[in-house]
Amino acid sequence: AQSVTQLDSQVPVFEEAPVELRCNYSSSVSVYLFWYVQYPNQGLQLLLKYLSGSTLVKGINGFEAEFNKSQTSFHLRKPSVHISDTAEYFCAGGSNYKLTFGKGTLLTVNP
Amino acid sequence: GAGVSQSPSNKVTEKGKDVELRCDPISGHTALYWYRQSLGQGLEFLIYFQGNSAPDKSGLPSDRFSAERTGGSVSTLTIQRTQQEDSAVYLCASSLHGTGAGANVLTFGAGSRLTVL
């Protein structure tokens, strides 16, 4: 069965601290991997994507993620977070048009 | 349009009533998707439209759910005889391409929050 697992449902951090949001996927769902962000009362926005090529991908707002095939992981990182990064983050994977989403990680950045 | 538009943004209905949710995708996007977001459950794929091809309805949870896409543009998701477990946020998305890597690069609407009393 296809699955995307986000290992933390909530991650609280202080402003300017580094953060890592963890995501593991089943090999059947890999090929294309994504991180989406959902700010309060808004729709999902694409943060970054891995389609092929370099395993380190950079996205908007200073986020980056690394595709690790051997560990079937696609963790999201930011070296220094801001209050405005408070949102829910979704990892997703798919091989064609049907994306499988994780259950989301709520990132809360505190002053 | 500039983005994916969904209406209504909020809908409260009584159990047993029918509801219609509308999605207006980005102009020129060939593919349209409906997902359901339930509290603590992530996003659940419902249905996919691509051009004139037969839609992939494999994610619709029951025969009370149906969707259509008219003229390759606007889509309507209909839920008949609503139940309390249908309460969720229904998200529509579109993509420029319907196949290959580009098919997964989705632009989402803000969603329609459905509450069934």
Coordinates of C-alpha atoms in Angstrom, one line a residue:
Chain A
A1 CA 0.0 0.0 0.0
Q2 CA 1.1 3.5 -0.7
S3 CA 1.9 5.6 2.3
V4 CA 3.5 8.8 3.4
T5 CA 4.3 9.1 7.1
Q6 CA 5.0 12.3 8.9
L7 CA 6.6 11.4 12.1
D8 CA 5.6 14.4 14.2
S9 CA 2.1 15.8 14.4
Q10 CA 3.3 18.9 16.2
V11 CA 6.7 20.7 16.3
P12 CA 7.1 23.7 18.6
V13 CA 10.2 25.8 18.2
F14 CA 11.5 29.2 19.1
E15 CA 12.1 31.9 16.6
E16 CA 15.5 31.8 14.8
A17 CA 16.0 28.2 15.8
P18 CA 16.6 25.5 13.1
V19 CA 13.8 23.0 12.4
E20 CA 13.4 19.6 10.7
L21 CA 10.1 18.2 9.8
R22 CA 10.3 14.5 9.1
C23 CA 8.7 12.5 6.3
N24 CA 9.1 8.9 5.2
Y25 CA 7.5 7.3 2.2
S26 CA 6.8 3.8 1.0
S27 CA 8.9 2.8 -2.0
S28 CA 5.6 2.3 -4.0
V29 CA 4.7 6.0 -3.6
S30 CA 8.1 7.5 -4.4
V31 CA 9.1 9.0 -7.7
Y32 CA 7.9 12.5 -7.1
L33 CA 7.9 14.0 -3.7
F34 CA 6.5 17.3 -2.4
W35 CA 6.1 19.5 0.6
Y36 CA 3.0 21.7 0.8
V37 CA 2.3 24.4 3.4
Q38 CA -1.1 25.5 4.7
Y39 CA -1.3 28.8 6.5
P40 CA -4.3 29.4 8.8
N41 CA -7.5 29.7 6.8
Q42 CA -5.8 29.3 3.5
G43 CA -5.4 26.7 0.8
L44 CA -2.2 24.6 0.4
Q45 CA 0.8 26.1 -1.3
L46 CA 3.6 24.2 -2.9
L47 CA 6.8 24.7 -0.9
L48 CA 9.1 22.6 -2.9
K49 CA 9.3 19.5 -5.1
Y50 CA 11.6 16.6 -6.0
L51 CA 11.0 15.3 -9.5
S52 CA 14.5 14.1 -10.5
G53 CA 18.1 15.2 -10.5
S54 CA 19.8 16.7 -7.4
T55 CA 18.6 15.2 -4.2
L56 CA 18.8 18.5 -2.4
V57 CA 15.9 20.7 -3.4
K58 CA 15.4 24.3 -2.4
G59 CA 12.0 25.9 -2.0
I60 CA 10.4 29.1 -1.1
N61 CA 10.9 31.0 2.2
G62 CA 14.3 29.4 2.8
F63 CA 13.1 25.8 3.1
E64 CA 15.0 22.9 1.7
A65 CA 14.5 19.1 1.6
E66 CA 16.7 16.2 0.8
F67 CA 15.6 13.1 -1.0
N68 CA 17.2 10.0 0.6
K69 CA 16.4 6.9 -1.4
S70 CA 18.2 4.5 0.9
Q71 CA 16.3 5.7 4.0
T72 CA 13.1 6.5 2.0
S73 CA 13.0 9.9 3.6
F74 CA 12.3 13.4 2.4
H75 CA 12.8 15.6 5.5
L76 CA 12.1 19.3 5.3
R77 CA 14.6 21.7 6.9
K78 CA 15.1 25.4 7.6
P79 CA 18.2 26.8 9.4
S80 CA 16.3 29.7 11.1
V81 CA 12.6 30.0 11.4
H82 CA 10.4 33.0 11.7
I83 CA 7.1 33.6 13.4
S84 CA 5.5 33.7 10.0
D85 CA 6.5 30.1 9.3
T86 CA 3.8 29.0 11.7
A87 CA 1.6 26.7 9.6
E88 CA 0.7 23.1 8.9
Y89 CA 3.1 21.3 6.6
F90 CA 2.2 18.3 4.4
C91 CA 4.5 15.9 2.8
A92 CA 3.2 14.1 -0.3
G93 CA 4.3 11.6 -2.9
G94 CA 3.0 10.3 -6.2
S95 CA 4.0 8.5 -9.3
N96 CA 1.5 10.1 -11.7
Y97 CA -1.4 12.3 -10.9
K98 CA -2.6 10.7 -7.6
L99 CA -0.8 12.2 -4.6
T100 CA -0.7 10.4 -1.3
F101 CA -0.5 12.9 1.6
G102 CA 0.9 12.6 5.1
K103 CA -1.3 13.7 8.0
G104 CA 0.5 16.9 8.4
T105 CA 2.9 18.5 10.9
L106 CA 1.8 21.6 12.7
L107 CA 4.8 23.9 13.1
T108 CA 4.4 26.5 15.8
V109 CA 7.1 29.2 16.0
N110 CA 7.2 31.0 19.4
P111 CA 8.9 34.3 20.1
Chain B
G1 CA -8.5 33.2 -13.2
A2 CA -5.4 34.0 -11.2
G3 CA -6.0 31.1 -8.8
V4 CA -8.4 28.2 -8.0
S5 CA -11.7 29.5 -6.8
Q6 CA -14.1 27.5 -4.6
S7 CA -17.6 28.2 -3.4
P8 CA -19.1 28.3 -1.0
S9 CA -16.3 28.8 1.5
N10 CA -18.5 27.5 4.3
K11 CA -21.6 25.4 4.1
V12 CA -23.7 24.2 7.1
T13 CA -26.4 21.7 6.2
E14 CA -28.7 19.3 7.9
K15 CA -28.3 15.6 7.7
G16 CA -30.0 14.1 4.7
K17 CA -29.8 17.2 2.5
D18 CA -27.9 17.4 -0.8
V19 CA -25.0 19.9 -1.2
E20 CA -23.1 21.1 -4.2
L21 CA -19.6 22.5 -4.1
R22 CA -18.1 24.4 -7.0
C23 CA -14.5 24.7 -8.2
D24 CA -13.2 27.1 -10.9
P25 CA -9.7 26.1 -11.8
I26 CA -6.9 28.2 -13.2
S27 CA -7.5 29.0 -16.8
G28 CA -5.5 26.7 -19.1
H29 CA -5.0 24.0 -16.5
T30 CA -5.9 20.7 -18.1
A31 CA -6.3 18.6 -14.9
L32 CA -8.6 19.1 -11.9
Y33 CA -8.7 17.2 -8.6
W34 CA -10.9 17.0 -5.6
Y35 CA -9.4 16.1 -2.2
R36 CA -11.1 15.9 1.2
Q37 CA -9.3 17.1 4.4
S38 CA -10.7 15.8 7.6
L39 CA -9.4 16.8 11.0
G40 CA -6.2 14.9 11.8
Q41 CA -6.5 12.8 8.7
G42 CA -4.5 14.6 6.1
L43 CA -5.8 14.8 2.6
E44 CA -7.8 12.1 0.9
F45 CA -7.9 11.9 -2.9
L46 CA -11.5 11.9 -4.3
I47 CA -11.6 12.3 -8.0
Y48 CA -9.4 13.4 -11.0
F49 CA -10.4 14.9 -14.3
Q50 CA -8.0 15.2 -17.2
G51 CA -9.2 16.7 -20.5
N52 CA -11.8 14.6 -22.2
S53 CA -10.6 11.4 -20.6
A54 CA -12.9 9.4 -18.3
P55 CA -12.4 10.7 -14.7
D56 CA -10.7 8.6 -12.1
K57 CA -13.4 8.2 -9.4
S58 CA -11.6 5.7 -7.3
G59 CA -11.4 7.9 -4.3
L60 CA -15.1 8.7 -3.9
P61 CA -16.1 7.2 -0.6
S62 CA -19.7 6.2 -1.5
D63 CA -22.2 6.4 -4.3
R64 CA -23.7 9.5 -2.6
F65 CA -20.7 11.4 -3.9
S66 CA -20.5 12.5 -7.6
A67 CA -18.6 15.1 -9.6
E68 CA -18.7 16.5 -13.0
R69 CA -16.6 18.9 -15.0
T70 CA -18.3 20.9 -17.7
G71 CA -16.5 22.2 -20.7
G72 CA -13.1 21.2 -19.4
S73 CA -13.3 24.0 -16.8
V74 CA -15.7 24.4 -13.8
S75 CA -16.3 21.4 -11.7
T76 CA -19.1 20.6 -9.2
L77 CA -18.9 18.0 -6.4
T78 CA -22.3 16.8 -5.3
I79 CA -23.0 15.0 -2.0
Q80 CA -26.4 13.5 -1.7
R81 CA -28.2 12.7 1.5
T82 CA -25.3 14.1 3.6
Q83 CA -24.2 12.4 6.7
Q84 CA -22.3 13.8 9.7
E85 CA -19.2 11.9 8.7
D86 CA -19.1 14.0 5.5
S87 CA -18.1 17.0 7.5
A88 CA -14.7 18.1 6.2
V89 CA -12.9 20.7 4.1
Y90 CA -13.3 19.8 0.4
L91 CA -10.3 21.0 -1.5
C92 CA -10.1 21.5 -5.3
A93 CA -6.8 21.7 -7.2
S94 CA -5.7 22.1 -10.7
S95 CA -2.5 21.4 -12.6
L96 CA -1.2 22.6 -16.0
H97 CA -0.4 19.0 -17.0
G98 CA -2.4 15.9 -16.4
T99 CA 0.3 13.3 -16.8
G100 CA 3.9 12.9 -15.8
A101 CA 5.7 14.9 -13.2
G102 CA 3.7 18.0 -13.9
A103 CA 0.5 16.3 -13.0
N104 CA 1.6 16.4 -9.3
V105 CA 2.3 20.1 -9.2
L106 CA -1.0 21.2 -7.9
T107 CA -2.4 24.6 -7.2
F108 CA -5.1 24.4 -4.5
G109 CA -8.1 26.5 -3.8
A110 CA -8.9 27.7 -0.3
G111 CA -11.5 24.9 0.2
S112 CA -15.1 24.6 1.1
R113 CA -15.8 23.8 4.7
L114 CA -18.8 21.5 5.0
T115 CA -20.5 21.0 8.4
V116 CA -23.4 18.5 8.5
L117 CA -25.5 18.8 11.6

